[in-house]
């Protein structure tokens, strides 16, 4: 039954993205950037709603109080990345427009990528690391000044449930360059929507939002280690079953030893 429901939801996504993306592209010259953003988020919201009723996947958020309350306060979100689910859910859950940092290859996906390319996002060429980081800082600074929150996945790609990828310092370097605090987020999406899986499982995806970590005067490597330590410890608290046989993360062991 889960397989059938998963295929129906996948079909629903495919059928709805085509007209929505075409309308977004057609409207993009005439709509303000934020209005276009929320129009596209409405499609993602529809997919979250469909997943709730078709797949039995629900969201639970811990730590709402850790988000800035000032409507103009900038923030850089650094989140665990286990599946596509968090890329859908976070724009719906967050009260501010989000600018994702992603590889430019996503722009070539028919319909979805076309609409994505019309939004204020930061797409980079990973093969040109120096130029990519310069673009992240330049565009990130401008977006943060407009009240858009920048979101990055420090592990760079989706990791299996119970695993830890290599945390890259790009988000911390952006935070230090702009003086903007980072907000770590742990996500248990792998329980319900495993990486690269067609068949999804019903359940609750927990988003745990950590306290803002100041970046002014920090070393980017040290800042990212603090983010990594919090996220990985929180993942073990939220989903202990997945980490039962996993060794403690290196960063956590180092922090404990220190």
Tab-separated table of C-alpha atoms in Angstrom:
chain	number	residue	atom	x	y	z
A	1	UNK	CA	0.000	0.000	0.000
A	2	UNK	CA	2.859	2.409	0.768
A	3	UNK	CA	4.264	1.785	-2.703
A	4	UNK	CA	0.944	2.556	-4.396
A	5	UNK	CA	0.459	5.719	-2.364
A	6	UNK	CA	4.003	6.824	-3.108
A	7	UNK	CA	3.510	6.435	-6.841
A	8	UNK	CA	0.212	8.326	-6.694
A	9	UNK	CA	1.883	11.182	-4.830
A	10	UNK	CA	4.763	11.225	-7.307
A	11	UNK	CA	2.268	11.387	-10.166
A	12	UNK	CA	0.394	14.192	-8.393
A	13	UNK	CA	3.630	16.165	-8.093
A	14	UNK	CA	4.410	15.688	-11.760
A	15	UNK	CA	0.943	16.648	-12.953
A	16	UNK	CA	0.709	19.786	-10.823
A	17	UNK	CA	4.246	21.116	-11.332
A	18	UNK	CA	3.825	21.592	-15.090
A	19	UNK	CA	1.023	24.204	-15.103
A	20	UNK	CA	2.270	25.831	-11.883
A	21	UNK	CA	5.798	26.265	-13.270
A	22	UNK	CA	4.565	27.585	-16.610
A	23	UNK	CA	2.378	30.170	-14.861
A	24	UNK	CA	5.308	31.146	-12.591
A	25	UNK	CA	7.593	31.670	-15.579
A	26	UNK	CA	4.901	33.656	-17.407
A	27	UNK	CA	4.203	35.860	-14.372
A	28	UNK	CA	7.828	36.388	-13.366
A	29	UNK	CA	8.329	39.622	-15.378
A	30	UNK	CA	5.246	41.169	-13.771
A	31	UNK	CA	5.365	40.037	-10.120
A	32	UNK	CA	7.570	41.365	-7.357
A	33	UNK	CA	10.154	38.795	-6.275
A	34	UNK	CA	8.476	38.036	-2.943
A	35	UNK	CA	5.042	37.584	-4.534
A	36	UNK	CA	6.526	35.199	-7.067
A	37	UNK	CA	8.271	33.337	-4.241
A	38	UNK	CA	5.052	32.828	-2.279
A	39	UNK	CA	3.231	31.789	-5.468
A	40	UNK	CA	5.810	29.025	-5.937
A	41	UNK	CA	5.703	28.116	-2.244
A	42	UNK	CA	1.969	27.567	-2.693
A	43	UNK	CA	2.818	24.631	-4.977
A	44	UNK	CA	5.171	23.211	-2.347
A	45	UNK	CA	2.457	23.702	0.287
A	46	UNK	CA	0.111	21.690	-1.922
A	47	UNK	CA	2.645	18.844	-2.034
A	48	UNK	CA	3.009	18.887	1.761
A	49	UNK	CA	-0.780	18.740	2.093
A	50	UNK	CA	-0.952	15.887	-0.434
A	51	UNK	CA	1.804	13.990	1.370
A	52	UNK	CA	-0.118	14.257	4.617
A	53	UNK	CA	-3.244	12.679	3.153
A	54	UNK	CA	-1.673	10.329	0.623
A	55	UNK	CA	1.452	9.232	2.495
A	56	UNK	CA	0.624	9.960	6.137
A	57	UNK	CA	3.661	12.250	6.599
A	58	UNK	CA	3.299	15.075	9.109
A	59	UNK	CA	5.627	17.760	10.458
A	60	UNK	CA	6.462	18.650	14.037
A	61	UNK	CA	8.564	21.704	14.878
A	62	UNK	CA	10.564	22.162	18.074
A	63	UNK	CA	12.216	25.472	18.944
A	64	UNK	CA	10.022	28.069	17.240
A	65	UNK	CA	11.174	30.509	19.939
A	66	UNK	CA	14.718	30.372	18.551
A	67	UNK	CA	13.751	32.125	15.317
A	68	UNK	CA	14.211	35.933	15.154
A	69	UNK	CA	11.015	37.827	15.850
A	70	UNK	CA	12.122	41.024	14.096
A	71	UNK	CA	10.725	40.894	10.561
A	72	UNK	CA	13.934	42.418	9.182
A	73	UNK	CA	16.404	40.404	11.272
A	74	UNK	CA	18.753	38.399	9.038
A	75	UNK	CA	19.532	34.731	9.617
A	76	UNK	CA	21.447	31.914	7.974
A	77	UNK	CA	19.846	28.501	8.418
A	78	UNK	CA	22.134	25.466	8.408
A	79	UNK	CA	20.115	22.264	8.253
A	80	UNK	CA	20.593	18.508	8.277
A	81	UNK	CA	19.898	17.052	4.838
A	82	UNK	CA	18.430	13.539	4.625
A	83	UNK	CA	15.908	13.855	1.808
A	84	UNK	CA	13.917	16.057	-0.534
A	85	UNK	CA	11.327	16.545	2.200
A	86	UNK	CA	13.125	19.374	4.021
A	87	UNK	CA	13.574	21.322	0.785
A	88	UNK	CA	9.776	21.222	0.431
A	89	UNK	CA	8.812	21.694	4.071
A	90	UNK	CA	11.164	24.457	5.206
A	91	UNK	CA	9.842	27.142	2.814
A	92	UNK	CA	6.335	26.296	4.031
A	93	UNK	CA	7.264	26.282	7.719
A	94	UNK	CA	9.500	29.348	7.851
A	95	UNK	CA	7.891	32.802	8.262
A	96	UNK	CA	10.441	34.481	5.966
A	97	UNK	CA	11.293	33.942	2.312
A	98	UNK	CA	14.240	31.563	1.984
A	99	UNK	CA	17.081	31.656	-0.527
A	100	UNK	CA	18.556	28.209	-1.071
A	101	UNK	CA	22.167	27.766	-2.133
A	102	UNK	CA	22.187	24.940	-4.676
A	103	UNK	CA	24.097	23.523	-7.623
A	104	UNK	CA	23.134	25.144	-10.908
A	105	UNK	CA	22.346	21.757	-12.513
A	106	UNK	CA	18.944	21.887	-10.815
A	107	UNK	CA	17.988	24.724	-13.162
A	108	UNK	CA	17.985	22.264	-16.052
A	109	UNK	CA	15.171	20.135	-14.615
A	110	UNK	CA	12.153	20.701	-16.904
A	111	UNK	CA	9.431	22.926	-15.462
A	112	UNK	CA	10.614	22.769	-11.816
A	113	UNK	CA	14.063	24.126	-12.663
A	114	UNK	CA	12.643	26.750	-14.999
A	115	UNK	CA	10.508	28.214	-12.225
A	116	UNK	CA	13.342	27.876	-9.712
A	117	UNK	CA	15.555	29.960	-11.973
A	118	UNK	CA	13.116	32.888	-11.757
A	119	UNK	CA	13.353	33.085	-7.961
A	120	UNK	CA	15.907	34.915	-5.831
A	121	UNK	CA	18.058	31.887	-5.092
A	122	UNK	CA	21.813	31.362	-5.173
A	123	UNK	CA	22.830	28.778	-7.742
A	124	UNK	CA	26.521	27.982	-8.015
A	125	UNK	CA	28.969	26.112	-10.202
A	126	UNK	CA	30.631	23.686	-7.806
A	127	UNK	CA	33.560	23.177	-10.168
A	128	UNK	CA	34.620	26.803	-9.617
A	129	UNK	CA	34.931	26.922	-5.845
A	130	UNK	CA	36.460	30.407	-5.443
A	131	UNK	CA	33.986	32.017	-7.824
A	132	UNK	CA	31.123	30.082	-6.233
A	133	UNK	CA	31.933	31.320	-2.742
A	134	UNK	CA	32.323	34.905	-3.982
A	135	UNK	CA	28.854	34.620	-5.537
A	136	UNK	CA	27.388	33.193	-2.323
A	137	UNK	CA	28.768	36.112	-0.287
A	138	UNK	CA	27.784	38.778	-2.827
A	139	UNK	CA	24.241	37.549	-3.411
A	140	UNK	CA	23.794	36.375	0.167
A	141	UNK	CA	24.660	39.790	1.559
A	142	UNK	CA	22.131	41.483	-0.749
A	143	UNK	CA	19.369	39.001	0.067
A	144	UNK	CA	19.976	39.135	3.821
A	145	UNK	CA	19.736	42.939	3.683
A	146	UNK	CA	16.262	42.554	2.161
A	147	UNK	CA	15.040	40.293	4.940
A	148	UNK	CA	15.470	37.036	3.027
A	149	UNK	CA	16.981	34.199	5.043
A	150	UNK	CA	19.716	32.177	3.385
A	151	UNK	CA	19.543	28.404	3.890
A	152	UNK	CA	22.336	25.931	3.265
A	153	UNK	CA	22.889	22.227	3.852
A	154	UNK	CA	26.424	21.982	5.271
A	155	UNK	CA	26.806	18.323	4.279
A	156	UNK	CA	26.321	19.395	0.672
A	157	UNK	CA	24.167	16.434	-0.326
A	158	UNK	CA	21.549	14.119	1.129
A	159	UNK	CA	22.908	11.579	3.593
A	160	UNK	CA	21.260	8.297	4.659
A	161	UNK	CA	19.375	8.140	7.928
A	162	UNK	CA	21.816	7.594	10.776
A	163	UNK	CA	24.809	8.795	8.759
A	164	UNK	CA	26.900	11.957	8.927
A	165	UNK	CA	28.368	13.674	5.899
A	166	UNK	CA	31.360	15.952	5.841
A	167	UNK	CA	30.307	19.375	7.088
A	168	UNK	CA	31.627	22.052	4.755
A	169	UNK	CA	32.363	25.565	6.010
A	170	UNK	CA	30.613	27.585	3.283
A	171	UNK	CA	27.663	28.550	5.498
A	172	UNK	CA	29.931	29.511	8.387
A	173	UNK	CA	32.174	31.543	6.078
A	174	UNK	CA	29.139	33.420	4.752
A	175	UNK	CA	27.993	34.087	8.318
A	176	UNK	CA	31.395	35.416	9.382
A	177	UNK	CA	31.671	37.548	6.228
A	178	UNK	CA	28.259	39.139	6.847
A	179	UNK	CA	28.150	39.099	10.660
A	180	UNK	CA	24.813	37.270	10.554
A	181	UNK	CA	24.003	34.595	13.185
A	182	UNK	CA	23.508	30.989	12.128
A	183	UNK	CA	20.586	28.834	13.217
A	184	UNK	CA	21.204	25.065	13.202
A	185	UNK	CA	18.318	22.766	12.326
A	186	UNK	CA	18.099	19.010	12.863
A	187	UNK	CA	15.666	17.100	10.621
A	188	UNK	CA	14.473	13.489	10.869
A	189	UNK	CA	13.083	13.269	7.336
A	190	UNK	CA	14.932	10.007	6.626
A	191	UNK	CA	12.383	8.165	8.762
A	192	UNK	CA	9.607	8.790	6.264
A	193	UNK	CA	11.232	9.917	3.024
A	194	UNK	CA	14.552	8.047	2.657
A	195	UNK	CA	17.210	9.406	0.355
A	196	UNK	CA	16.577	8.450	-3.303
A	197	UNK	CA	13.629	6.262	-2.327
A	198	UNK	CA	10.411	5.988	-4.313
A	199	UNK	CA	8.463	4.315	-1.502
A	200	UNK	CA	7.745	6.614	1.448
A	201	UNK	CA	6.588	5.656	4.936
A	202	UNK	CA	3.959	7.342	7.127
A	203	UNK	CA	5.177	9.084	10.243
A	204	UNK	CA	6.229	12.409	11.735
A	205	UNK	CA	9.217	14.420	10.542
A	206	UNK	CA	10.662	16.465	13.384
A	207	UNK	CA	12.346	19.806	12.728
A	208	UNK	CA	14.359	20.950	15.748
A	209	UNK	CA	15.501	24.574	15.572
A	210	UNK	CA	18.539	25.429	17.673
A	211	UNK	CA	19.434	28.706	19.292
A	212	UNK	CA	21.079	31.352	17.070
A	213	UNK	CA	24.867	31.187	17.179
A	214	UNK	CA	26.622	34.573	16.799
A	215	UNK	CA	29.206	34.738	14.025
A	216	UNK	CA	30.941	38.060	14.694
A	217	UNK	CA	34.613	37.557	15.380
A	218	UNK	CA	34.376	33.781	14.968
A	219	UNK	CA	36.661	31.470	13.047
A	220	UNK	CA	34.570	29.746	10.331
A	221	UNK	CA	35.980	26.294	11.081
A	222	UNK	CA	35.256	26.673	14.786
A	223	UNK	CA	31.771	27.995	14.069
A	224	UNK	CA	30.958	25.068	11.781
A	225	UNK	CA	32.230	22.585	14.354
A	226	UNK	CA	29.788	24.077	16.860
A	227	UNK	CA	26.954	23.775	14.338
A	228	UNK	CA	27.927	20.189	13.508
A	229	UNK	CA	28.174	19.192	17.153
A	230	UNK	CA	24.710	20.564	17.938
A	231	UNK	CA	23.018	19.073	14.878
A	232	UNK	CA	24.541	15.614	15.263
A	233	UNK	CA	23.829	15.464	19.003
A	234	UNK	CA	20.249	16.582	18.383
A	235	UNK	CA	19.818	13.985	15.630
A	236	UNK	CA	20.804	11.267	18.099
A	237	UNK	CA	18.322	12.618	20.622
A	238	UNK	CA	15.477	12.822	18.106
A	239	UNK	CA	16.125	9.521	16.313
A	240	UNK	CA	18.151	7.268	18.649
A	241	UNK	CA	17.126	4.115	16.781
A	242	UNK	CA	18.933	5.280	13.641
A	243	UNK	CA	22.175	5.923	15.546
A	244	UNK	CA	22.156	2.856	17.789
A	245	UNK	CA	25.172	1.294	16.054
A	246	UNK	CA	26.817	4.522	14.903
A	247	UNK	CA	30.015	5.837	16.412
A	248	UNK	CA	29.839	9.286	18.009
A	249	UNK	CA	30.645	12.102	15.554
A	250	UNK	CA	34.261	13.238	15.543
A	251	UNK	CA	33.239	16.781	16.398
A	252	UNK	CA	31.247	15.643	19.390
A	253	UNK	CA	34.134	13.500	20.637
A	254	UNK	CA	36.523	16.438	20.240
A	255	UNK	CA	34.170	18.756	22.093
A	256	UNK	CA	33.823	16.217	24.905
A	257	UNK	CA	37.565	15.715	25.121
A	258	UNK	CA	38.074	19.455	25.288
